[in-house]
Amino acid sequence: MSRKEENRTITKDGQLLLEKAHRDGVVTAWDRHEAQQPHCGYCEMGLSCRICVMGPCRIDPFKEGPQVGVCGADADIIVARNLGRMIAAGAASHSDHGRDLVEVLENVALGKGEGYGIKDEAKLKKVAAEYGISAEGKDVRMIAGELAHAMQEDYGTRKKALTLISRAPEKRRDIWKKLGIVPRGIDRETSEMMHRTHMGVDNDWVSILLHAMRNALSDGWGGSLIASEVSDILFGTPQPKPTSANVGVLKEDQVNIIVHGHNPVVSEMVLLAAGSDALLDLAVEKGAKGINVAGVCCTGNELLMRHGVPMAGNHLTTELVLATGAVEMMIVDYQCIMPSLGTVASCYHTKMISTSDKAKFPGMEHREFYPDNAREMAQTLVKEAVENYGRRGEIYLPVAPVDAVGGFSVEAILGALGGTPGPLLDAIKAGKIRGAAGVVGCNNPKIKQDYGHVTLIRRLIENDILVVDTGCAAVATAKAGLKTAEAARFAGPGLQEICGALKIPPVLHMGSCVDNVRILVLASALADALGTDISDLPIAGAAPEWYSEKAAAIGTYFVASGVYTVLGPMPPITGSMNVVKLLTQGLNDVVGATFAVEPDPEKAAVLIRRHIEVKREKLGLSSVKV
Amino acid sequence: MKQIMIHPERCVGCMQCMAACAAAHSRSGHLFAATLESPLPKPRIHVGSGLWEEGFPNRCRHCDPAPCLFACLPGAIFRDEKTNTVRVDPDRCINCASCAMACPFGVIRYHAVPFRGGKKVVAVKCDNCIERQGRGEIPACVEVCKSGALTFEESGEAMKRKTDAVSRSVSAGAEGTELPEGFSLLRAIKKARLQLQERR
Amino acid sequence: MEYVIIGNGIAGVSAAESIRPIDREGRITMIGDETFPPYCRPMISMVLEGAVGSDRLPIRGADFYERLDIRPLLGARVSEIDVDGKTVITEKGEAVSFDRLLIASGADPRPIKAEGLDLKNIFFMRTEAHVRGMERALPDVRRALVLGGGLVGFKAAYGLMCRGIEVTLLIRSGHPLSMQADAAAGKMILEKLTGRGLDVRTGLAVTAFSGKGRVRQAHLTDGSELPCDLAVIGKGVLPSRSFIPRDHIDLDLGVLVDDYLETNVSGIFAAGDVAETTDIARRSRWVNAIWPEAEAQGRIAGMNMAGQKIRYGGSLSRNVIRIFDTDILTAGIVTPESDAVYTAIQSKDPLYGTYRKMVFREDRLVGAVLVNRIEQGGVLTALIRSQMPITIEKERLLDPLFNVKMLMKQ
C-alpha cells in the first residue's frame, strides 16, 4: 500500500481497491481531482459569473483588476447569486425526486403501476390528515389519489405556505413569517431564485440570500419531506433491521447487482425481481448460489432502511466497487452518478444500466422505467444480470463486511423510546446525553474518504452526544463499525448507558439524503415537547465531506430551521467577506443559527460540543466549558 | 526593456493565461477558431499546482546564460538580443529533448506548431509574444491576467513596487505583503484541509 | 600566448570560443583528426535513423576557424606531448609549442576481438564518417547485427529499425541501456523495441564475421550463425589517451583534472570525453562522456586557460532517449549498488503512462529516471546538481504533476 492510497481513504476496502484500480489502469475521481489542480480561484471564491452573455465576468480579489461585472454587479452580488443558484439546483434535485414519488402514488391510486402499492396505510392516513384530507368512507386508493393531488399543489403556485411546515414549531414559523421567507410553492421558490438571479433582477445580496433560505426551506419542508413521506407510504416506514456494509457485502458465489442513485422507485422493483423464484432458479442454473442486491449511494440507503439490504459503499466507492470485478450489473437512477462509471465498467464484465429519462450516461445501456413497466423491466434486467454471471473474470473481494443496524425513522426512534420523546429529553436534561447531532452529506476527494465523518462522529459520541446520520455519512459510520448496539462501547458513559437500556447504537441511521428531513421532524418534535424553538435545542448539524448542490440546500434548510451547521469543505463564497460574515455570524440574529466551516473534524467536534453546551446553559441545564 | 514579471502570490489558478497563450500562438489568433485548428495550439505558460494546491504560472525566464541554449544539440536555441528572448528555431530543432534535461524550471514542451504544415514536432517555449509586441500589443498572458499575477513592465519598476509594498506593510505593522481577507481565508482552509490528508 | 587545443569536438570548439573573447591576441591552434567542420556528434544517430539529414550536422559554419582566428591542423592525430618542452608532436611529425594546452581528444570506440573485422559493412558508430559509410551501405542491407546494448548499440539498432531493417541486438545483460536506465525502464524500452520486431539475444558474443568481401554471417559464441549484411559494433567508448605521457600527467580511466579542469601539470587542461572529473551524484572521480558535459567543460577550461579563474561544479551523467512514442530521461545514479547509502522510490502511473524513480542519498536527490512526461527532468537534474536538501515529501518528486513550485514550502 503506498502513501497515495492511504491519503485518499481511511477504508481498508477503498485502499485495496484503489491499488487494484490503479493496476487495472482505472482512473478514479481522486486522479481526476489531482489532474484538476490548481482549481480556478475565481470559481473557488465564487467570483466568476456566467449568468449572462454580456459576460462572462470575474472580479479580481486583489482589487487591481475589475471589481464589477459588465452589468455592474460587485463581488457581494456575484457571490450571492452564485450561491443562490447552487441552492436552487440542490432544492430542485430533491424536489424533483419527490415529484417522481408523488407520480407513482398517483398511478397507484389509478390502479396502474403494477408492483407498487400502499405499504403503510396508517402513514398514508396520517399524512393525508395533515393535508386536510379526511379518510372517512374512502378506500385507500381514493385517499392516495387525493393526497397525490394535494401534494402536487404544494409544487405549484396556489399556496401561501407549504402544507407540511405545520410540523415546524410555531416559533420557527413566526421567524420565517417575519423575514418573509415562508416557502410557498416547491417549484415556485426554485423558479423565483432563477428569476431573481437573472441579470437585472435582485441585486441586493442580502435579499438574494434570504430568498436562498426560502428556496432551501421549500426543499426541507417541501420536496424532500414529500419524497421521504411518500416513500414510506409506498414502500413502508423503516424499522430497525440488521444489515452490513463495505464491498465485502458482494458475494463471490452469487450474482451481484448494485443499485446506485437515489430514488427507491427503481431499486425497490429490482429487489422485488431478485427475489423471484424463476430468476433464482435461473441463477442456480448459471452456477450461482443466488442473487445478491447491494446498494451504493442513497438508493442503497433507501433499501437498507426498509429491507436491510447491504451497502457496498458510499460516493467515492462507486467507481471502486466495479474494480472488484464481481458486479454483474449496476442499475442507476439519478444524482451523484459519476459519468466516468461507464468507462470504469468497460474494464470489467459489468453491465451498466440507466433507467431514468432525465439521467443518461456514456457507456450505459438506457432501459427506461415508468410506473407501468417497472416490474417487468426489473425482471428483464435481473435476468440479464444473471446471464452475465458467466462472463465474470477474476474477482477481488479483499475484506469481510461489517455488521450494522439501520432503519431509524422518526417513528422507529419514538417507538424505541416508548412512543414519546420524553425519555430522550429526560436523558438530555439529566446530562447523560449532552445533546444530539445530525451528521450528513457526501464524500469529496478534497477530504480523505470517511475521515471527516468517522472522526467527527467518534468524537461526538465519546462526549455523550447522540448522533443521527444519513446519506454517505451514514454509510461511512456503518463501514467503521459504529452502527451496532455493541458500538456503544465507543460512547461516553452517559450515552453508553442510554444505548444499553434502549439496545440501540450510538449512531442512528436515519436514511438517505432526502431523509435529512426526518432529522428536522425529530428536532421539531423535541422542540414542541419542550415548548421551545429548534434553535434553542442542544443540537447541531454537520456535513464534513459535502460536495453537491443538494448538500448546499440541505445545509441551508438546516440553518434556516435553526440548526447550527458545520461544513467541512469551504463553499464558493470567500470572494465576498460580507457573505462569509453573514452566513457564519450575522444569521444568528436572523434565524438563530449559523454556518461554520471547519475541514478538520477534530476541531469541528469541538465547535459542536461548545455549541451544545452553550445551548444547554441557555436552557438552564447543566453545562461544561469546552 | 519591459519584461513579463510573475507574482505567484497573486495567481488564482484560473488558467486564462494558458488559453490566451495557446490562442496567441495559433494560426487564427482567436480562441474559438484556435480550438478547431490542427495541430491544436498549446500554451507555453503552464499553471501548475504548488504543495497547497495554489496556482503557479510557470514560464520561460529567458535565463542569461540559458542552460537550454548551451544544451541544444543542433544549435536551434538562440537569444534574440533586441528583446532578450531565448527562442527556438523550429526549422533547426530536431526534437531531441536535450533542453528538457537542461531547463531548471521545466517549461519546455514538445509538440507540433503551425510550421511547415504543422507536422513537425519541435521544442516549444515562451517567445515573449514577439509577434504581438511587434504589433504594439502586450504579451497575451499578461493581457488576460486579471489578478495581477502576470505583469509587463520594466523590472526596476516592479522591484520598486514590491519594495514599496513591503515598507508600507511594515510601517502599518502588518507581516509581509498583505493578501485580501477572503483570498487568505481560502488559502488557509485549503492548507488545513491538505494537512489533514496526511494525518494518519 | 600560445594556446593549443587537441581535438575539434564540442569540448575543443567550446574552449576556443571562450578563449577568443578574453584573449584577442593569443594564437590558438586546434589539432583534430576529423576534417569535417565542427559537427554535432549525438546527432549522427538521428542521421542514421533518417530523422535528420546529414546537412544538419555542422554546428558551426565552415568559417569557424577563420572567424575565431584559429590555426587548424586537421586530419592529424597527436602522437606525443613533450611536457617539459611544452610541445605537442603530431603523427605527421609536426611540432607545435604551447603555453596553455587543452587535451580534448575525446574517446574512441571500444574495439572487439573477432575474426573477419576487415570485411566491408562492419562499422563503429562514432563519427560522421561512420554514419556516412552506413548510409551508403543501407540500400543493399536487409538484416543487421548490432553488438552491445549500451547507448551506442541501442541507438544504432533503433536507427536501423527506423530504416525498415531487420535488426538483431546482442546484449550482455537482460535489458539494453543498463548503464543509463534502471531495470524497470530498461524493460519498458526492451518491450517497445521487441514489440516493433527487434530480435534481442542476451549473453552472446561474436567470435567471427565471414563473407566474401563484405560481411554475410556472424558466428556466435554458442556456435550458431546469424546472417547479416551489416554489423555495428557499439560496445562503448574509451578515452583517447594513448599519446599522453603517464609519467608526467596523472591518468586513471581518463585524464585527471581539478576543479578548474587543470591537470597536475600547470598549464595543461583536459575537457570532454577524455577528462575524468568529479561526479556530483557519485561523489567520486568519473568519466562522464556526454555532449553537454563536454560543452560545459570545454567552455570553462577555455576561460581558465585564458586566465579567468572559473570553478567547474562537477559532472553529472544524464541522457534523454526517445524511441517510437516513448521518452526516457535519466540522470545521476539510477541503479544504486548499496542500500545502506541510497534509498530508491519509484511509481508507475497508468493515468499518465509514466514511470518514475528517484534515488536519494539521505535527503539529497542523486538519481532520477523518468519514462514519459519528461518535461520536468531539468528541474530534477538541477536538484541533483545543486545537492539541495529535499525538504518536501520525497514522493512528491514521483508525481507526474510535480513542478518546480512544489519545492517551495510557501
GROMACS .gro file of N, CA and C in nm, chain A residues 165 168-178 527-528 530-536 560-561 590-591 619:
model
   78
  165ILE      N    1  -4.512   2.262   0.653
  165ILE     CA    2  -4.439   2.346   0.751
  165ILE      C    3  -4.513   2.348   0.884
  168ALA      N    4  -4.328   2.228   1.173
  168ALA     CA    5  -4.223   2.306   1.240
  168ALA      C    6  -4.282   2.374   1.363
  169PRO      N    7  -4.200   2.399   1.464
  169PRO     CA    8  -4.251   2.467   1.584
  169PRO      C    9  -4.307   2.604   1.547
  170GLU      N   10  -4.406   2.647   1.623
  170GLU     CA   11  -4.472   2.773   1.591
  170GLU      C   12  -4.374   2.890   1.591
  171LYS      N   13  -4.284   2.891   1.689
  171LYS     CA   14  -4.186   2.999   1.698
  171LYS      C   15  -4.102   3.009   1.571
  172ARG      N   16  -4.071   2.894   1.517
  172ARG     CA   17  -3.990   2.889   1.395
  172ARG      C   18  -4.069   2.949   1.278
  173ARG      N   19  -4.196   2.909   1.268
  173ARG     CA   20  -4.278   2.960   1.157
  173ARG      C   21  -4.295   3.111   1.169
  174ASP      N   22  -4.301   3.160   1.295
  174ASP     CA   23  -4.313   3.305   1.313
  174ASP      C   24  -4.189   3.378   1.261
  175ILE      N   25  -4.074   3.320   1.286
  175ILE     CA   26  -3.949   3.382   1.236
  175ILE      C   27  -3.954   3.390   1.084
  176TRP      N   28  -3.994   3.280   1.022
  176TRP     CA   29  -4.000   3.279   0.875
  176TRP      C   30  -4.097   3.385   0.824
  177LYS      N   31  -4.212   3.394   0.892
  177LYS     CA   32  -4.313   3.492   0.852
  177LYS      C   33  -4.255   3.632   0.860
  178LYS      N   34  -4.190   3.660   0.975
  178LYS     CA   35  -4.134   3.794   0.998
  178LYS      C   36  -4.031   3.829   0.889
  527ALA      N   37  -3.847   2.002   2.012
  527ALA     CA   38  -3.874   2.142   2.046
  527ALA      C   39  -4.016   2.157   2.098
  528ASP      N   40  -4.111   2.092   2.030
  528ASP     CA   41  -4.250   2.101   2.073
  528ASP      C   42  -4.267   2.044   2.213
  530LEU      N   43  -4.061   2.045   2.441
  530LEU     CA   44  -4.005   2.139   2.539
  530LEU      C   45  -4.073   2.275   2.532
  531GLY      N   46  -4.164   2.290   2.436
  531GLY     CA   47  -4.231   2.418   2.417
  531GLY      C   48  -4.136   2.528   2.375
  532THR      N   49  -4.040   2.494   2.291
  532THR     CA   50  -3.941   2.594   2.252
  532THR      C   51  -3.916   2.586   2.101
  533ASP      N   52  -3.814   2.657   2.054
  533ASP     CA   53  -3.781   2.654   1.912
  533ASP      C   54  -3.662   2.561   1.887
  534ILE      N   55  -3.649   2.517   1.760
  534ILE     CA   56  -3.537   2.428   1.724
  534ILE      C   57  -3.403   2.491   1.760
  535SER      N   58  -3.394   2.622   1.739
  535SER     CA   59  -3.265   2.689   1.762
  535SER      C   60  -3.228   2.695   1.909
  536ASP      N   61  -3.322   2.663   1.998
  536ASP     CA   62  -3.289   2.661   2.140
  536ASP      C   63  -3.235   2.525   2.185
  560ALA      N   64  -3.163   2.756   0.830
  560ALA     CA   65  -3.286   2.837   0.830
  560ALA      C   66  -3.389   2.779   0.926
  561SER      N   67  -3.374   2.649   0.960
  561SER     CA   68  -3.466   2.588   1.056
  561SER      C   69  -3.414   2.600   1.198
  590VAL      N   70  -3.072   3.649   1.282
  590VAL     CA   71  -3.182   3.641   1.187
  590VAL      C   72  -3.263   3.514   1.207
  591VAL      N   73  -3.195   3.400   1.208
  591VAL     CA   74  -3.265   3.272   1.222
  591VAL      C   75  -3.218   3.192   1.344
  619LEU      N   76  -3.077   2.683   2.826
  619LEU     CA   77  -3.199   2.613   2.867
  619LEU      C   78  -3.203   2.588   3.018
   0.00000   0.00000   0.00000
